[in-house]
Amino acid sequence: MPTYTKGYTLAPEKRRWFIIAIIFIAIVFNYVDRQVVSILKPILKTEFKLDDTGYAMIVNIFTFCYAVMYPVTGWLVDRIGARLVMFYGIITWSLACIGGGLSRSITQFGLFRGILGMAEPTNFPAQLKVVTVWFPGKMRATANSLCVAGSSIGAIIAPPAVAWLAITFNWQTAFIVLGAVGLLIAIAWKLIYRDPPAHILNEAASTAAVPQTTAFAWKDLWKTKSLWGILLIRFVSDPVWYFCLFWLPGYLQERSGLTLAQVGMFGWIPFLVADLGAIGTSAWSDKLVRRGHAPLKARKIMLTLVAVFAPLCVLAPYLPNAASTLAVFSIVAVACLSWLFTVSVVVAEAFPVNNVASVLGIAGGFGALGAVLFNYFVGQFMGTLGAAKIFIAMAFLHPMAVLILWTMVKPERPKSKIETKQFN
């Protein structure tokens, strides 16, 4: 008979998959909640008497708060733990979503979008911390990819779900219902999550390249070469994925001849392919670990091979039809999402467990900054330089990330008693 720690009525080896399922659902609705505004853009512009500049201001309020709070939430996870940060994060962003539906002025609406942006980064550092302490290296990339696959699933289901709620009821209902679902997710998290027992912690630590009982102090993290490597990787590789999210639907209409209805019918295909492909590449890197490769090296090998496919985007302006464009961007999206999923695992294997959330938080902020700058570049030059030149620039980004990965990222170990200060 196995012996479980206090609070365990379910075997930890089974509980961890329930935890992964809840994180997946939370990330799905994290993305749905943030996309409500873009889907309801014409209605909201009429409701609040906004022009495009006013709409951009609302979007930027969310984006700025999101980028600023990402490193802060990572630090909080390392200080007080994933359980509480995830719980209060979901509660806060769900209430903010409901608040958006109850808003009667643009000031109120902007305030709640800012709160949403401050709360939503809690998901990802907490998720990585959970995967790091609950799963050994041979399972970690698969578990991580199953969690963060929720981001693309959210992007897939948001348009039909939000449109149906708004058409059947009204735009306010879309915000309120989605916020209410988030509150239910928070309750489920509170009921299911437990800190892992000793034998699970030991299993997770057994494959770690870095001692898991120590941690860098916050200021000393910035002295590590690997942190700067991770930041540069996210800065240069994230923009390609953001292009797929925010620019591809318009490109399919303006350059490939699809109607809005056809984009609704087929535009989700690259995101579904990306999800399935990224889960598959993550599982393959875990298989390399089981075959004897060091976990960090296994991730580097996989990421290098999938990066070869990212430059296929240069073919897009010369493809004969929308179907071939969708096919090419499906492959590119697999490469993008494989990097987005597995760079988080690289963080878990390059840094002590008590630093991983902080590192991911900082990296997420840099990734968002890179996307903001690239989006500005695309917006300014798509009509003048043309899509072909933008795709050429995109083609170099993942190869640059490969070079950074192999030259700058390695296991980081605290070197002195000062640096081994515990975070929690």
PDB file of C-alpha atoms in Angstrom, residues 33-257:
ATOM      1  CA  ASP A  33     -10.483  36.536 -22.103  1.00  0.00           C
ATOM      2  CA  ARG A  34      -7.716  38.593 -23.672  1.00  0.00           C
ATOM      3  CA  GLN A  35      -9.129  38.149 -27.189  1.00  0.00           C
ATOM      4  CA  VAL A  36     -12.686  39.272 -26.415  1.00  0.00           C
ATOM      5  CA  VAL A  37     -11.822  42.881 -27.242  1.00  0.00           C
ATOM      6  CA  SER A  38     -10.374  42.107 -30.674  1.00  0.00           C
ATOM      7  CA  ILE A  39     -13.350  39.948 -31.628  1.00  0.00           C
ATOM      8  CA  LEU A  40     -15.880  42.568 -30.456  1.00  0.00           C
ATOM      9  CA  LYS A  41     -13.884  45.529 -31.801  1.00  0.00           C
ATOM     10  CA  PRO A  42     -16.630  47.082 -34.012  1.00  0.00           C
ATOM     11  CA  ILE A  43     -19.259  46.776 -31.258  1.00  0.00           C
ATOM     12  CA  LEU A  44     -16.977  48.253 -28.585  1.00  0.00           C
ATOM     13  CA  LYS A  45     -15.940  51.148 -30.830  1.00  0.00           C
ATOM     14  CA  THR A  46     -19.621  52.031 -31.287  1.00  0.00           C
ATOM     15  CA  GLU A  47     -20.513  51.478 -27.625  1.00  0.00           C
ATOM     16  CA  PHE A  48     -17.736  53.693 -26.267  1.00  0.00           C
ATOM     17  CA  LYS A  49     -17.538  56.074 -29.271  1.00  0.00           C
ATOM     18  CA  LEU A  50     -13.934  55.147 -30.088  1.00  0.00           C
ATOM     19  CA  ASP A  51     -11.917  55.645 -33.228  1.00  0.00           C
ATOM     20  CA  ASP A  52      -8.972  53.396 -34.117  1.00  0.00           C
ATOM     21  CA  THR A  53      -6.648  55.490 -31.949  1.00  0.00           C
ATOM     22  CA  GLY A  54      -8.920  55.009 -28.943  1.00  0.00           C
ATOM     23  CA  TYR A  55      -9.165  51.300 -29.625  1.00  0.00           C
ATOM     24  CA  ALA A  56      -5.361  51.065 -29.861  1.00  0.00           C
ATOM     25  CA  MET A  57      -5.147  52.815 -26.489  1.00  0.00           C
ATOM     26  CA  ILE A  58      -7.333  50.116 -24.895  1.00  0.00           C
ATOM     27  CA  VAL A  59      -5.194  47.379 -26.430  1.00  0.00           C
ATOM     28  CA  ASN A  60      -1.989  49.067 -25.285  1.00  0.00           C
ATOM     29  CA  ILE A  61      -3.267  49.450 -21.707  1.00  0.00           C
ATOM     30  CA  PHE A  62      -3.565  45.661 -21.530  1.00  0.00           C
ATOM     31  CA  THR A  63      -0.256  45.018 -23.306  1.00  0.00           C
ATOM     32  CA  PHE A  64       1.747  47.466 -21.193  1.00  0.00           C
ATOM     33  CA  CYS A  65       0.370  46.112 -17.905  1.00  0.00           C
ATOM     34  CA  TYR A  66       0.977  42.561 -19.120  1.00  0.00           C
ATOM     35  CA  ALA A  67       4.614  43.208 -20.048  1.00  0.00           C
ATOM     36  CA  VAL A  68       5.367  45.040 -16.794  1.00  0.00           C
ATOM     37  CA  MET A  69       3.751  42.463 -14.521  1.00  0.00           C
ATOM     38  CA  TYR A  70       5.219  39.361 -16.182  1.00  0.00           C
ATOM     39  CA  PRO A  71       8.580  39.620 -14.341  1.00  0.00           C
ATOM     40  CA  VAL A  72       6.812  40.604 -11.109  1.00  0.00           C
ATOM     41  CA  THR A  73       4.555  37.553 -11.163  1.00  0.00           C
ATOM     42  CA  GLY A  74       7.556  35.309 -11.808  1.00  0.00           C
ATOM     43  CA  TRP A  75       9.231  36.746  -8.724  1.00  0.00           C
ATOM     44  CA  LEU A  76       6.039  36.228  -6.697  1.00  0.00           C
ATOM     45  CA  VAL A  77       5.820  32.569  -7.725  1.00  0.00           C
ATOM     46  CA  ASP A  78       9.374  31.977  -6.525  1.00  0.00           C
ATOM     47  CA  ARG A  79       8.653  33.841  -3.283  1.00  0.00           C
ATOM     48  CA  ILE A  80       5.252  32.486  -2.216  1.00  0.00           C
ATOM     49  CA  GLY A  81       4.614  29.500  -4.469  1.00  0.00           C
ATOM     50  CA  ALA A  82       2.585  28.561  -7.533  1.00  0.00           C
ATOM     51  CA  ARG A  83      -0.539  27.491  -5.626  1.00  0.00           C
ATOM     52  CA  LEU A  84      -1.449  30.905  -4.238  1.00  0.00           C
ATOM     53  CA  VAL A  85      -0.224  32.985  -7.179  1.00  0.00           C
ATOM     54  CA  MET A  86      -2.199  30.914  -9.670  1.00  0.00           C
ATOM     55  CA  PHE A  87      -5.344  30.977  -7.514  1.00  0.00           C
ATOM     56  CA  TYR A  88      -5.387  34.723  -6.915  1.00  0.00           C
ATOM     57  CA  GLY A  89      -4.298  35.417 -10.490  1.00  0.00           C
ATOM     58  CA  ILE A  90      -7.267  33.502 -11.935  1.00  0.00           C
ATOM     59  CA  ILE A  91      -9.646  35.158  -9.464  1.00  0.00           C
ATOM     60  CA  THR A  92      -8.353  38.619 -10.348  1.00  0.00           C
ATOM     61  CA  TRP A  93      -8.411  38.279 -14.127  1.00  0.00           C
ATOM     62  CA  SER A  94     -11.875  36.668 -13.988  1.00  0.00           C
ATOM     63  CA  LEU A  95     -13.275  39.540 -11.913  1.00  0.00           C
ATOM     64  CA  ALA A  96     -11.594  41.991 -14.293  1.00  0.00           C
ATOM     65  CA  CYS A  97     -13.287  40.293 -17.239  1.00  0.00           C
ATOM     66  CA  ILE A  98     -16.660  40.547 -15.498  1.00  0.00           C
ATOM     67  CA  GLY A  99     -15.884  44.175 -14.690  1.00  0.00           C
ATOM     68  CA  GLY A 100     -15.341  44.862 -18.386  1.00  0.00           C
ATOM     69  CA  GLY A 101     -18.849  43.619 -19.094  1.00  0.00           C
ATOM     70  CA  LEU A 102     -20.297  45.816 -16.372  1.00  0.00           C
ATOM     71  CA  SER A 103     -18.420  48.957 -17.445  1.00  0.00           C
ATOM     72  CA  ARG A 104     -20.465  51.994 -18.444  1.00  0.00           C
ATOM     73  CA  SER A 105     -17.645  54.300 -19.497  1.00  0.00           C
ATOM     74  CA  ILE A 106     -14.405  53.997 -21.395  1.00  0.00           C
ATOM     75  CA  THR A 107     -12.504  54.913 -18.223  1.00  0.00           C
ATOM     76  CA  GLN A 108     -14.021  52.006 -16.339  1.00  0.00           C
ATOM     77  CA  PHE A 109     -13.452  49.653 -19.264  1.00  0.00           C
ATOM     78  CA  GLY A 110      -9.804  50.704 -19.633  1.00  0.00           C
ATOM     79  CA  LEU A 111      -9.238  50.226 -15.901  1.00  0.00           C
ATOM     80  CA  PHE A 112     -10.536  46.650 -15.992  1.00  0.00           C
ATOM     81  CA  ARG A 113      -8.474  45.831 -19.083  1.00  0.00           C
ATOM     82  CA  GLY A 114      -5.408  47.086 -17.239  1.00  0.00           C
ATOM     83  CA  ILE A 115      -6.221  44.857 -14.255  1.00  0.00           C
ATOM     84  CA  LEU A 116      -6.689  41.942 -16.655  1.00  0.00           C
ATOM     85  CA  GLY A 117      -3.246  42.627 -18.109  1.00  0.00           C
ATOM     86  CA  MET A 118      -1.685  42.716 -14.638  1.00  0.00           C
ATOM     87  CA  ALA A 119      -3.285  39.404 -13.591  1.00  0.00           C
ATOM     88  CA  GLU A 120      -2.972  37.241 -16.695  1.00  0.00           C
ATOM     89  CA  PRO A 121       0.851  36.735 -16.603  1.00  0.00           C
ATOM     90  CA  THR A 122       0.451  34.744 -13.354  1.00  0.00           C
ATOM     91  CA  ASN A 123      -0.449  31.651 -15.359  1.00  0.00           C
ATOM     92  CA  PHE A 124       2.817  30.965 -17.086  1.00  0.00           C
ATOM     93  CA  PRO A 125       5.477  31.300 -14.357  1.00  0.00           C
ATOM     94  CA  ALA A 126       3.199  29.322 -12.018  1.00  0.00           C
ATOM     95  CA  GLN A 127       2.665  26.662 -14.672  1.00  0.00           C
ATOM     96  CA  LEU A 128       6.405  26.251 -15.253  1.00  0.00           C
ATOM     97  CA  LYS A 129       7.092  26.008 -11.523  1.00  0.00           C
ATOM     98  CA  VAL A 130       4.446  23.294 -11.187  1.00  0.00           C
ATOM     99  CA  VAL A 131       5.853  21.302 -14.112  1.00  0.00           C
ATOM    100  CA  THR A 132       9.386  21.639 -12.744  1.00  0.00           C
ATOM    101  CA  VAL A 133       8.580  20.277  -9.267  1.00  0.00           C
ATOM    102  CA  TRP A 134       6.011  17.659 -10.293  1.00  0.00           C
ATOM    103  CA  PHE A 135       7.713  16.044 -13.330  1.00  0.00           C
ATOM    104  CA  PRO A 136      11.166  14.546 -13.982  1.00  0.00           C
ATOM    105  CA  GLY A 137      13.186  15.506 -17.043  1.00  0.00           C
ATOM    106  CA  LYS A 138      11.980  12.523 -19.078  1.00  0.00           C
ATOM    107  CA  MET A 139       8.359  13.793 -18.838  1.00  0.00           C
ATOM    108  CA  ARG A 140       8.802  17.532 -18.366  1.00  0.00           C
ATOM    109  CA  ALA A 141       8.619  18.797 -21.948  1.00  0.00           C
ATOM    110  CA  THR A 142       5.504  16.748 -22.682  1.00  0.00           C
ATOM    111  CA  ALA A 143       3.754  17.962 -19.530  1.00  0.00           C
ATOM    112  CA  ASN A 144       4.753  21.555 -20.254  1.00  0.00           C
ATOM    113  CA  SER A 145       3.525  21.413 -23.850  1.00  0.00           C
ATOM    114  CA  LEU A 146       0.170  19.962 -22.773  1.00  0.00           C
ATOM    115  CA  CYS A 147      -0.253  22.922 -20.411  1.00  0.00           C
ATOM    116  CA  VAL A 148       0.650  25.723 -22.757  1.00  0.00           C
ATOM    117  CA  ALA A 149      -1.191  24.163 -25.699  1.00  0.00           C
ATOM    118  CA  GLY A 150      -4.151  25.886 -24.094  1.00  0.00           C
ATOM    119  CA  SER A 151      -2.938  29.182 -25.553  1.00  0.00           C
ATOM    120  CA  SER A 152      -3.544  28.079 -29.135  1.00  0.00           C
ATOM    121  CA  ILE A 153      -6.751  26.267 -28.241  1.00  0.00           C
ATOM    122  CA  GLY A 154      -7.957  29.531 -26.719  1.00  0.00           C
ATOM    123  CA  ALA A 155      -7.109  31.320 -29.966  1.00  0.00           C
ATOM    124  CA  ILE A 156      -9.104  28.700 -31.870  1.00  0.00           C
ATOM    125  CA  ILE A 157     -12.286  28.704 -29.769  1.00  0.00           C
ATOM    126  CA  ALA A 158     -12.453  32.426 -28.904  1.00  0.00           C
ATOM    127  CA  PRO A 159     -14.010  33.708 -32.160  1.00  0.00           C
ATOM    128  CA  PRO A 160     -16.985  31.317 -32.319  1.00  0.00           C
ATOM    129  CA  ALA A 161     -17.602  31.347 -28.545  1.00  0.00           C
ATOM    130  CA  VAL A 162     -17.466  35.125 -28.137  1.00  0.00           C
ATOM    131  CA  ALA A 163     -19.448  35.767 -31.318  1.00  0.00           C
ATOM    132  CA  TRP A 164     -22.194  33.344 -30.265  1.00  0.00           C
ATOM    133  CA  LEU A 165     -22.542  34.919 -26.816  1.00  0.00           C
ATOM    134  CA  ALA A 166     -22.624  38.444 -28.217  1.00  0.00           C
ATOM    135  CA  ILE A 167     -25.118  37.619 -30.986  1.00  0.00           C
ATOM    136  CA  THR A 168     -27.382  35.452 -28.824  1.00  0.00           C
ATOM    137  CA  PHE A 169     -27.385  37.807 -25.843  1.00  0.00           C
ATOM    138  CA  ASN A 170     -25.226  40.969 -25.938  1.00  0.00           C
ATOM    139  CA  TRP A 171     -21.593  42.012 -25.765  1.00  0.00           C
ATOM    140  CA  GLN A 172     -21.723  42.412 -21.970  1.00  0.00           C
ATOM    141  CA  THR A 173     -22.761  38.769 -21.586  1.00  0.00           C
ATOM    142  CA  ALA A 174     -19.621  37.586 -23.380  1.00  0.00           C
ATOM    143  CA  PHE A 175     -17.408  39.269 -20.757  1.00  0.00           C
ATOM    144  CA  ILE A 176     -19.530  38.188 -17.789  1.00  0.00           C
ATOM    145  CA  VAL A 177     -19.913  34.524 -18.800  1.00  0.00           C
ATOM    146  CA  LEU A 178     -16.209  34.085 -19.547  1.00  0.00           C
ATOM    147  CA  GLY A 179     -15.306  35.727 -16.230  1.00  0.00           C
ATOM    148  CA  ALA A 180     -17.699  33.405 -14.387  1.00  0.00           C
ATOM    149  CA  VAL A 181     -16.058  30.376 -16.016  1.00  0.00           C
ATOM    150  CA  GLY A 182     -12.714  31.637 -14.721  1.00  0.00           C
ATOM    151  CA  LEU A 183     -14.040  31.735 -11.158  1.00  0.00           C
ATOM    152  CA  LEU A 184     -15.044  28.073 -11.481  1.00  0.00           C
ATOM    153  CA  ILE A 185     -11.541  27.234 -12.725  1.00  0.00           C
ATOM    154  CA  ALA A 186     -10.058  28.974  -9.670  1.00  0.00           C
ATOM    155  CA  ILE A 187     -12.226  26.852  -7.379  1.00  0.00           C
ATOM    156  CA  ALA A 188     -11.128  23.673  -9.175  1.00  0.00           C
ATOM    157  CA  TRP A 189      -7.472  24.708  -8.803  1.00  0.00           C
ATOM    158  CA  LYS A 190      -7.932  25.308  -5.075  1.00  0.00           C
ATOM    159  CA  LEU A 191      -9.487  21.862  -4.628  1.00  0.00           C
ATOM    160  CA  ILE A 192      -7.031  19.862  -6.740  1.00  0.00           C
ATOM    161  CA  TYR A 193      -3.598  21.426  -6.288  1.00  0.00           C
ATOM    162  CA  ARG A 194      -1.253  20.214  -3.562  1.00  0.00           C
ATOM    163  CA  ASP A 195       2.469  20.693  -3.198  1.00  0.00           C
ATOM    164  CA  PRO A 196       4.275  17.533  -4.331  1.00  0.00           C
ATOM    165  CA  PRO A 197       5.332  14.976  -1.683  1.00  0.00           C
ATOM    166  CA  ALA A 198       8.981  14.190  -1.062  1.00  0.00           C
ATOM    167  CA  HIS A 199       9.273  11.249  -3.451  1.00  0.00           C
ATOM    168  CA  ILE A 200       7.873  13.304  -6.352  1.00  0.00           C
ATOM    169  CA  LEU A 201      10.238  16.181  -5.558  1.00  0.00           C
ATOM    170  CA  ASN A 202      13.164  13.753  -5.450  1.00  0.00           C
ATOM    171  CA  GLU A 203      12.119  12.203  -8.769  1.00  0.00           C
ATOM    172  CA  ALA A 204      11.949  15.637 -10.387  1.00  0.00           C
ATOM    173  CA  ALA A 205      15.313  16.645  -8.939  1.00  0.00           C
ATOM    174  CA  SER A 206      17.048  13.407  -9.927  1.00  0.00           C
ATOM    175  CA  THR A 207      17.499  14.512 -13.553  1.00  0.00           C
ATOM    176  CA  ALA A 208      18.328  18.128 -12.815  1.00  0.00           C
ATOM    177  CA  ALA A 209      21.629  19.464 -14.086  1.00  0.00           C
ATOM    178  CA  VAL A 210      21.502  22.170 -11.415  1.00  0.00           C
ATOM    179  CA  PRO A 211      21.246  21.493  -7.644  1.00  0.00           C
ATOM    180  CA  GLN A 212      17.611  22.069  -6.702  1.00  0.00           C
ATOM    181  CA  THR A 213      18.174  23.046  -3.072  1.00  0.00           C
ATOM    182  CA  THR A 214      19.789  26.402  -3.862  1.00  0.00           C
ATOM    183  CA  ALA A 215      18.879  29.533  -5.770  1.00  0.00           C
ATOM    184  CA  PHE A 216      20.356  32.746  -7.078  1.00  0.00           C
ATOM    185  CA  ALA A 217      19.395  35.968  -5.367  1.00  0.00           C
ATOM    186  CA  TRP A 218      17.379  38.197  -7.703  1.00  0.00           C
ATOM    187  CA  LYS A 219      20.252  40.586  -8.436  1.00  0.00           C
ATOM    188  CA  ASP A 220      22.626  37.700  -9.137  1.00  0.00           C
ATOM    189  CA  LEU A 221      20.353  36.211 -11.776  1.00  0.00           C
ATOM    190  CA  TRP A 222      21.225  39.174 -13.990  1.00  0.00           C
ATOM    191  CA  LYS A 223      24.910  38.234 -13.828  1.00  0.00           C
ATOM    192  CA  THR A 224      24.338  34.840 -15.460  1.00  0.00           C
ATOM    193  CA  LYS A 225      25.057  34.397 -19.144  1.00  0.00           C
ATOM    194  CA  SER A 226      22.147  31.975 -19.534  1.00  0.00           C
ATOM    195  CA  LEU A 227      19.581  34.525 -18.367  1.00  0.00           C
ATOM    196  CA  TRP A 228      20.672  36.945 -21.082  1.00  0.00           C
ATOM    197  CA  GLY A 229      20.627  34.082 -23.569  1.00  0.00           C
ATOM    198  CA  ILE A 230      17.038  33.201 -22.666  1.00  0.00           C
ATOM    199  CA  LEU A 231      15.997  36.860 -22.877  1.00  0.00           C
ATOM    200  CA  LEU A 232      17.535  37.268 -26.323  1.00  0.00           C
ATOM    201  CA  ILE A 233      15.958  34.013 -27.534  1.00  0.00           C
ATOM    202  CA  ARG A 234      12.481  35.164 -26.525  1.00  0.00           C
ATOM    203  CA  PHE A 235      13.127  38.673 -27.887  1.00  0.00           C
ATOM    204  CA  VAL A 236      14.022  37.424 -31.373  1.00  0.00           C
ATOM    205  CA  SER A 237      11.796  34.324 -31.701  1.00  0.00           C
ATOM    206  CA  ASP A 238       8.494  35.396 -30.088  1.00  0.00           C
ATOM    207  CA  PRO A 239       7.692  37.985 -32.811  1.00  0.00           C
ATOM    208  CA  VAL A 240       7.210  35.278 -35.456  1.00  0.00           C
ATOM    209  CA  TRP A 241       4.503  33.636 -33.366  1.00  0.00           C
ATOM    210  CA  TYR A 242       2.872  37.007 -32.703  1.00  0.00           C
ATOM    211  CA  PHE A 243       2.816  37.578 -36.462  1.00  0.00           C
ATOM    212  CA  CYS A 244       0.856  34.336 -36.850  1.00  0.00           C
ATOM    213  CA  LEU A 245      -1.580  35.445 -34.138  1.00  0.00           C
ATOM    214  CA  PHE A 246      -2.186  39.065 -35.103  1.00  0.00           C
ATOM    215  CA  TRP A 247      -1.230  39.495 -38.764  1.00  0.00           C
ATOM    216  CA  LEU A 248      -1.863  36.179 -40.517  1.00  0.00           C
ATOM    217  CA  PRO A 249      -5.705  36.472 -40.633  1.00  0.00           C
ATOM    218  CA  GLY A 250      -5.452  39.874 -42.305  1.00  0.00           C
ATOM    219  CA  TYR A 251      -2.737  38.642 -44.684  1.00  0.00           C
ATOM    220  CA  LEU A 252      -4.978  35.767 -45.775  1.00  0.00           C
ATOM    221  CA  GLN A 253      -7.734  38.238 -46.644  1.00  0.00           C
ATOM    222  CA  GLU A 254      -5.656  41.009 -48.200  1.00  0.00           C
ATOM    223  CA  ARG A 255      -3.009  38.970 -50.021  1.00  0.00           C
ATOM    224  CA  SER A 256      -4.429  35.449 -50.441  1.00  0.00           C
ATOM    225  CA  GLY A 257      -7.989  36.339 -51.409  1.00  0.00           C
TER     226      GLY A 257
END
